[in-house]
Amino acid sequence: MTELSASYDDPFAPRLAALAVLDDRGAVVGWNRRAEELLGHSGTAVIGRQAFEVLVDPRDLPAVREAAGSCRRAGAWFGVLNVRHRDGRLVEMGLRAQTFSRAGRVREWLVAGALAADVVDWQRDRAILDGLYRQCPIGLVVHGPDLKVLRVNRAVERFTGVPAADFRGLPTGYMLLPDDARKAVDRVRQVMETGRPLIYSEQFARLEADPARERVALVSAFRMEDRAGRVLGVAEMIEDITERHRAQRRLALLDQAGSRIGTTLDVAQTARELAEVMVPHLADHASVDLLESVTCGEEPARALAGPVVRVGVCGIGTQQPGPPHGQGAPVEFAPDTPQSRCLAEGRPVLEPVLSAGSVSTGSRQDAHAPDPGAHSLIVVPLAARGLVLGVLTLWRSSRPDPFEADDLTLAQELGSRAAVAIDNARRFTQQQQTAFTLQSSLLPRTVPDQSAVEVALRYLPASAAPGLGGDWFDVIPLSGARVALVVGDVVGRGIHAAATMGRLRTAVHTLASLDLEPDEVLSRLDDLVTLLAAEQEAFGEQPVGEQVVGATCLYAVYDPVSRRCSVARAGHPPPVVTGPDGHVALLDLPAGPPLGLGGLPFEAREIDLAAGSLLCLYTNGIIGERNIDADIGLSKLCAALTRPADELERTCQAVVDSLVPEHPSDDIALLIARTRMLPPEDVASWQLTLEPAGAARARALTSAKLTEWGLEHLAFSTELIASELVTNAYRYASGPATLRLIRERSLVCEVSDASHTAPHLRRARTTDEGGRGLFLVAQMAERWGTRYTREGKTVWTEQPLAGTHP
């Protein structure tokens, strides 16, 4: 017999116990083999002798006599005494004594003994077994081979509310719902057939008597066998872990919410994520209703109860009807609904049981319940920074168990987390709208009137990146019927980038009005960007890990008279040029450093552009998408520009369709210009020698040409302008001068000379003999100015063709 098996056997059983029979005088009259094994005395050595003399130490006689007296009085005795071994040592034994009498007279004593240690082990095992059935908090169910319950302990009684005695003989899983009962039977049968124990398996244990209450049990099971290997049944240990399971499920839901809610800075998307997290883990239906101002990115006013917009909706089951108000629909809550109370008071509402009246309250029942089967409701406010942004409403209809206080706590926690994400998205939306407003106010809304080029423009903001970019474009009319085409890109995103873009665009307009060469314009811009960077560094506005201020820019000036185009770029992609014959090529142009690096020169290149050529300027967003290579993007761009004769807007849209994805990751600015040429008959140019008679000759040439053009009404003013400008050239310049007249949207009069001396407008005193020439020119012309070239300068004026300047 193994030690494990012996610990479960009764040590006083006849086959295990040491047995002795004493007569009424205390003499040994019976002695078994086990007694001989334990005490060393053979039967022949002790039978007939007094037990007190052979087996009892003199020091233990008082205790033995007391035990004998108790046995005689009570008829039986149990206890522990020392028994003397044959070799003289004392053996501590547990003893049971019982008297047998005949005709009322004591005849014999039956004494059964076992080692005290074995008795203690057996008593402990008995106590453990008794504790399993009476005191153990873990349920114990013993199933017979026929899959009927043999016995359950009191923990199962507490778990089910059914007396333990009532289980005897019931089929396994009898009190469970059919689905759970089937799983319970399969579990017990598998253990009984295979002999493999089941350890810590989570099982649903919903009772038929209380189906609305969800119960979860942790089950371990093992097969019971006798010494011969015969199957006696299966014992199951069942622990009620319903609360632990709910706590784990809540923690899992909180963890899931952390990763699923607020994945974007979009108010509507965040609200939908909140509704989807709630179903089906906590509710059967969920809706998120936000104040209308929140959906627009505005901050809600305090104590505002409406109007609201249903932004997020989610429900389970294809057969379950959704809430009566769909996603994005306005919702009006009746004053007595839980949602109205929650919005007004900012406190959650728990209605474990919904009455029929609360589910339907007339035509404005308005989202109180998603379907007539809803029986339980939770409404929690979505509040952040002390402001209520909306409400989260949860219903249960398919799940029979109602909402509890713990469910309300969980819904509040999830609602609070989501409210912070929604408020962040709202504030981001507000910032985006502010930036868009700023950017749209800074970008040109219309193309100014000019004759040099036909222009098509596109600006496409990024849809995925946070903040706005600093891309911009511009078309700036210049003197002499010329036009400046500009495209630029500021480093970074957001309001700072948009503001910097506006400052650079203003600076470009100012520099363009000075009629500077493209490389000189970029040099001045470079100085400005360096200054802006220094200002931001001084005030600590540098974004972490980003350049303080930086930009790229391409500046081109096209002259429709000479068909010359001068281009310079500062770290910007080169323009694409398409000839009238459809030949497309990137303009080979020195790259130049980006604006803001400082100290490096910029180079301009002049090219001839035939009338009808396309000049395409763009920012790198159109070719720098992450999913395409820049060379591939340039190839696609060139391919879309091979038909210069097509309608320009159609060509511009073809470029967008070919290269721009549905959701671009970067802002895109695109400018396509088709060049024009002024007819030769609208331009007249003469070279004049600087002599006293030069002014008279200028007046004569001007008068004759204006008469030829049918502009006699401008003859007086233009003669005066030409005369004064040629006179100034005679006085302050050297070499020949050039007089040029241009007829386009206005009448342009230009006088060029080799001097770089700037003319100054001043008010002459009454005693001065001169100094009134430029003053008269300014009065006669609508606009006038000076531009400088490498060869000298040109003073120009413009007069409207409709009539003389007032």
PDB file of N, CA and C in Angstrom, residues 259-296:
ATOM      1  N   SER A 259      -6.821  52.353 -27.346  1.00  0.00           N
ATOM      2  CA  SER A 259      -6.194  52.213 -28.661  1.00  0.00           C
ATOM      3  C   SER A 259      -7.143  52.510 -29.815  1.00  0.00           C
ATOM      4  N   ARG A 260      -8.453  52.489 -29.576  1.00  0.00           N
ATOM      5  CA  ARG A 260      -9.412  52.655 -30.676  1.00  0.00           C
ATOM      6  C   ARG A 260     -10.072  54.025 -30.716  1.00  0.00           C
ATOM      7  N   ILE A 261     -10.118  54.726 -29.587  1.00  0.00           N
ATOM      8  CA  ILE A 261     -10.786  56.027 -29.540  1.00  0.00           C
ATOM      9  C   ILE A 261      -9.740  57.123 -29.672  1.00  0.00           C
ATOM     10  N   GLY A 262      -9.986  58.051 -30.570  1.00  0.00           N
ATOM     11  CA  GLY A 262      -9.075  59.173 -30.741  1.00  0.00           C
ATOM     12  C   GLY A 262      -7.917  58.878 -31.667  1.00  0.00           C
ATOM     13  N   THR A 263      -8.130  57.989 -32.638  1.00  0.00           N
ATOM     14  CA  THR A 263      -7.052  57.668 -33.583  1.00  0.00           C
ATOM     15  C   THR A 263      -6.819  58.799 -34.583  1.00  0.00           C
ATOM     16  N   THR A 264      -7.783  59.687 -34.713  1.00  0.00           N
ATOM     17  CA  THR A 264      -7.641  60.829 -35.618  1.00  0.00           C
ATOM     18  C   THR A 264      -8.062  62.094 -34.884  1.00  0.00           C
ATOM     19  N   LEU A 265      -7.767  63.222 -35.491  1.00  0.00           N
ATOM     20  CA  LEU A 265      -8.214  64.506 -34.950  1.00  0.00           C
ATOM     21  C   LEU A 265      -9.460  64.969 -35.690  1.00  0.00           C
ATOM     22  N   ASP A 266     -10.395  64.024 -35.834  1.00  0.00           N
ATOM     23  CA  ASP A 266     -11.665  64.294 -36.497  1.00  0.00           C
ATOM     24  C   ASP A 266     -12.780  64.066 -35.492  1.00  0.00           C
ATOM     25  N   VAL A 267     -13.618  65.068 -35.276  1.00  0.00           N
ATOM     26  CA  VAL A 267     -14.667  64.984 -34.256  1.00  0.00           C
ATOM     27  C   VAL A 267     -15.627  63.844 -34.560  1.00  0.00           C
ATOM     28  N   ALA A 268     -16.117  63.773 -35.785  1.00  0.00           N
ATOM     29  CA  ALA A 268     -17.090  62.740 -36.142  1.00  0.00           C
ATOM     30  C   ALA A 268     -16.490  61.347 -36.040  1.00  0.00           C
ATOM     31  N   GLN A 269     -15.264  61.171 -36.508  1.00  0.00           N
ATOM     32  CA  GLN A 269     -14.624  59.862 -36.446  1.00  0.00           C
ATOM     33  C   GLN A 269     -14.418  59.423 -35.004  1.00  0.00           C
ATOM     34  N   THR A 270     -14.025  60.335 -34.129  1.00  0.00           N
ATOM     35  CA  THR A 270     -13.836  59.995 -32.717  1.00  0.00           C
ATOM     36  C   THR A 270     -15.155  59.586 -32.082  1.00  0.00           C
ATOM     37  N   ALA A 271     -16.240  60.280 -32.419  1.00  0.00           N
ATOM     38  CA  ALA A 271     -17.548  59.915 -31.880  1.00  0.00           C
ATOM     39  C   ALA A 271     -17.979  58.535 -32.370  1.00  0.00           C
ATOM     40  N   ARG A 272     -17.721  58.232 -33.642  1.00  0.00           N
ATOM     41  CA  ARG A 272     -18.066  56.901 -34.162  1.00  0.00           C
ATOM     42  C   ARG A 272     -17.231  55.819 -33.480  1.00  0.00           C
ATOM     43  N   GLU A 273     -15.974  56.108 -33.218  1.00  0.00           N
ATOM     44  CA  GLU A 273     -15.122  55.127 -32.532  1.00  0.00           C
ATOM     45  C   GLU A 273     -15.639  54.837 -31.136  1.00  0.00           C
ATOM     46  N   LEU A 274     -16.123  55.847 -30.443  1.00  0.00           N
ATOM     47  CA  LEU A 274     -16.691  55.643 -29.106  1.00  0.00           C
ATOM     48  C   LEU A 274     -17.907  54.735 -29.169  1.00  0.00           C
ATOM     49  N   ALA A 275     -18.815  54.986 -30.106  1.00  0.00           N
ATOM     50  CA  ALA A 275     -20.007  54.149 -30.229  1.00  0.00           C
ATOM     51  C   ALA A 275     -19.636  52.712 -30.574  1.00  0.00           C
ATOM     52  N   GLU A 276     -18.656  52.520 -31.446  1.00  0.00           N
ATOM     53  CA  GLU A 276     -18.277  51.168 -31.862  1.00  0.00           C
ATOM     54  C   GLU A 276     -17.595  50.390 -30.751  1.00  0.00           C
ATOM     55  N   VAL A 277     -16.866  51.078 -29.871  1.00  0.00           N
ATOM     56  CA  VAL A 277     -16.228  50.395 -28.736  1.00  0.00           C
ATOM     57  C   VAL A 277     -17.272  49.874 -27.756  1.00  0.00           C
ATOM     58  N   MET A 278     -18.362  50.598 -27.613  1.00  0.00           N
ATOM     59  CA  MET A 278     -19.381  50.219 -26.632  1.00  0.00           C
ATOM     60  C   MET A 278     -20.167  48.974 -27.040  1.00  0.00           C
ATOM     61  N   VAL A 279     -20.259  48.715 -28.315  1.00  0.00           N
ATOM     62  CA  VAL A 279     -21.084  47.609 -28.819  1.00  0.00           C
ATOM     63  C   VAL A 279     -20.169  46.532 -29.378  1.00  0.00           C
ATOM     64  N   PRO A 280     -20.348  45.268 -28.978  1.00  0.00           N
ATOM     65  CA  PRO A 280     -21.378  44.713 -28.088  1.00  0.00           C
ATOM     66  C   PRO A 280     -20.881  44.487 -26.671  1.00  0.00           C
ATOM     67  N   HIS A 281     -19.680  44.994 -26.331  1.00  0.00           N
ATOM     68  CA  HIS A 281     -19.056  44.655 -25.059  1.00  0.00           C
ATOM     69  C   HIS A 281     -19.850  45.168 -23.865  1.00  0.00           C
ATOM     70  N   LEU A 282     -20.455  46.341 -24.002  1.00  0.00           N
ATOM     71  CA  LEU A 282     -21.186  46.911 -22.880  1.00  0.00           C
ATOM     72  C   LEU A 282     -22.660  47.107 -23.183  1.00  0.00           C
ATOM     73  N   ALA A 283     -22.993  47.383 -24.417  1.00  0.00           N
ATOM     74  CA  ALA A 283     -24.380  47.691 -24.773  1.00  0.00           C
ATOM     75  C   ALA A 283     -24.723  47.035 -26.100  1.00  0.00           C
ATOM     76  N   ASP A 284     -26.034  46.944 -26.351  1.00  0.00           N
ATOM     77  CA  ASP A 284     -26.511  46.430 -27.638  1.00  0.00           C
ATOM     78  C   ASP A 284     -26.631  47.541 -28.674  1.00  0.00           C
ATOM     79  N   HIS A 285     -26.849  48.750 -28.196  1.00  0.00           N
ATOM     80  CA  HIS A 285     -26.956  49.911 -29.079  1.00  0.00           C
ATOM     81  C   HIS A 285     -26.283  51.092 -28.393  1.00  0.00           C
ATOM     82  N   ALA A 286     -25.666  51.948 -29.198  1.00  0.00           N
ATOM     83  CA  ALA A 286     -25.000  53.134 -28.656  1.00  0.00           C
ATOM     84  C   ALA A 286     -25.134  54.270 -29.652  1.00  0.00           C
ATOM     85  N   SER A 287     -25.281  55.458 -29.122  1.00  0.00           N
ATOM     86  CA  SER A 287     -25.300  56.653 -29.974  1.00  0.00           C
ATOM     87  C   SER A 287     -24.547  57.768 -29.271  1.00  0.00           C
ATOM     88  N   VAL A 288     -23.892  58.600 -30.068  1.00  0.00           N
ATOM     89  CA  VAL A 288     -23.158  59.750 -29.556  1.00  0.00           C
ATOM     90  C   VAL A 288     -23.767  60.988 -30.190  1.00  0.00           C
ATOM     91  N   ASP A 289     -24.292  61.864 -29.355  1.00  0.00           N
ATOM     92  CA  ASP A 289     -24.917  63.101 -29.804  1.00  0.00           C
ATOM     93  C   ASP A 289     -24.097  64.274 -29.283  1.00  0.00           C
ATOM     94  N   LEU A 290     -23.613  65.106 -30.198  1.00  0.00           N
ATOM     95  CA  LEU A 290     -22.777  66.248 -29.835  1.00  0.00           C
ATOM     96  C   LEU A 290     -23.513  67.550 -30.115  1.00  0.00           C
ATOM     97  N   LEU A 291     -23.199  68.545 -29.308  1.00  0.00           N
ATOM     98  CA  LEU A 291     -23.759  69.866 -29.566  1.00  0.00           C
ATOM     99  C   LEU A 291     -23.330  70.345 -30.950  1.00  0.00           C
ATOM    100  N   GLU A 292     -24.215  71.017 -31.618  1.00  0.00           N
ATOM    101  CA  GLU A 292     -23.947  71.431 -32.996  1.00  0.00           C
ATOM    102  C   GLU A 292     -22.707  72.310 -33.083  1.00  0.00           C
ATOM    103  N   SER A 293     -22.492  73.131 -32.076  1.00  0.00           N
ATOM    104  CA  SER A 293     -21.315  73.998 -32.086  1.00  0.00           C
ATOM    105  C   SER A 293     -20.028  73.186 -32.017  1.00  0.00           C
ATOM    106  N   VAL A 294     -20.057  72.041 -31.309  1.00  0.00           N
ATOM    107  CA  VAL A 294     -18.868  71.203 -31.186  1.00  0.00           C
ATOM    108  C   VAL A 294     -18.507  70.595 -32.536  1.00  0.00           C
ATOM    109  N   THR A 295     -19.514  70.149 -33.283  1.00  0.00           N
ATOM    110  CA  THR A 295     -19.241  69.555 -34.592  1.00  0.00           C
ATOM    111  C   THR A 295     -18.649  70.568 -35.560  1.00  0.00           C
ATOM    112  N   CYS A 296     -18.869  71.853 -35.290  1.00  0.00           N
ATOM    113  CA  CYS A 296     -18.312  72.899 -36.151  1.00  0.00           C
ATOM    114  C   CYS A 296     -16.963  73.389 -35.654  1.00  0.00           C
TER     115      CYS A 296
END
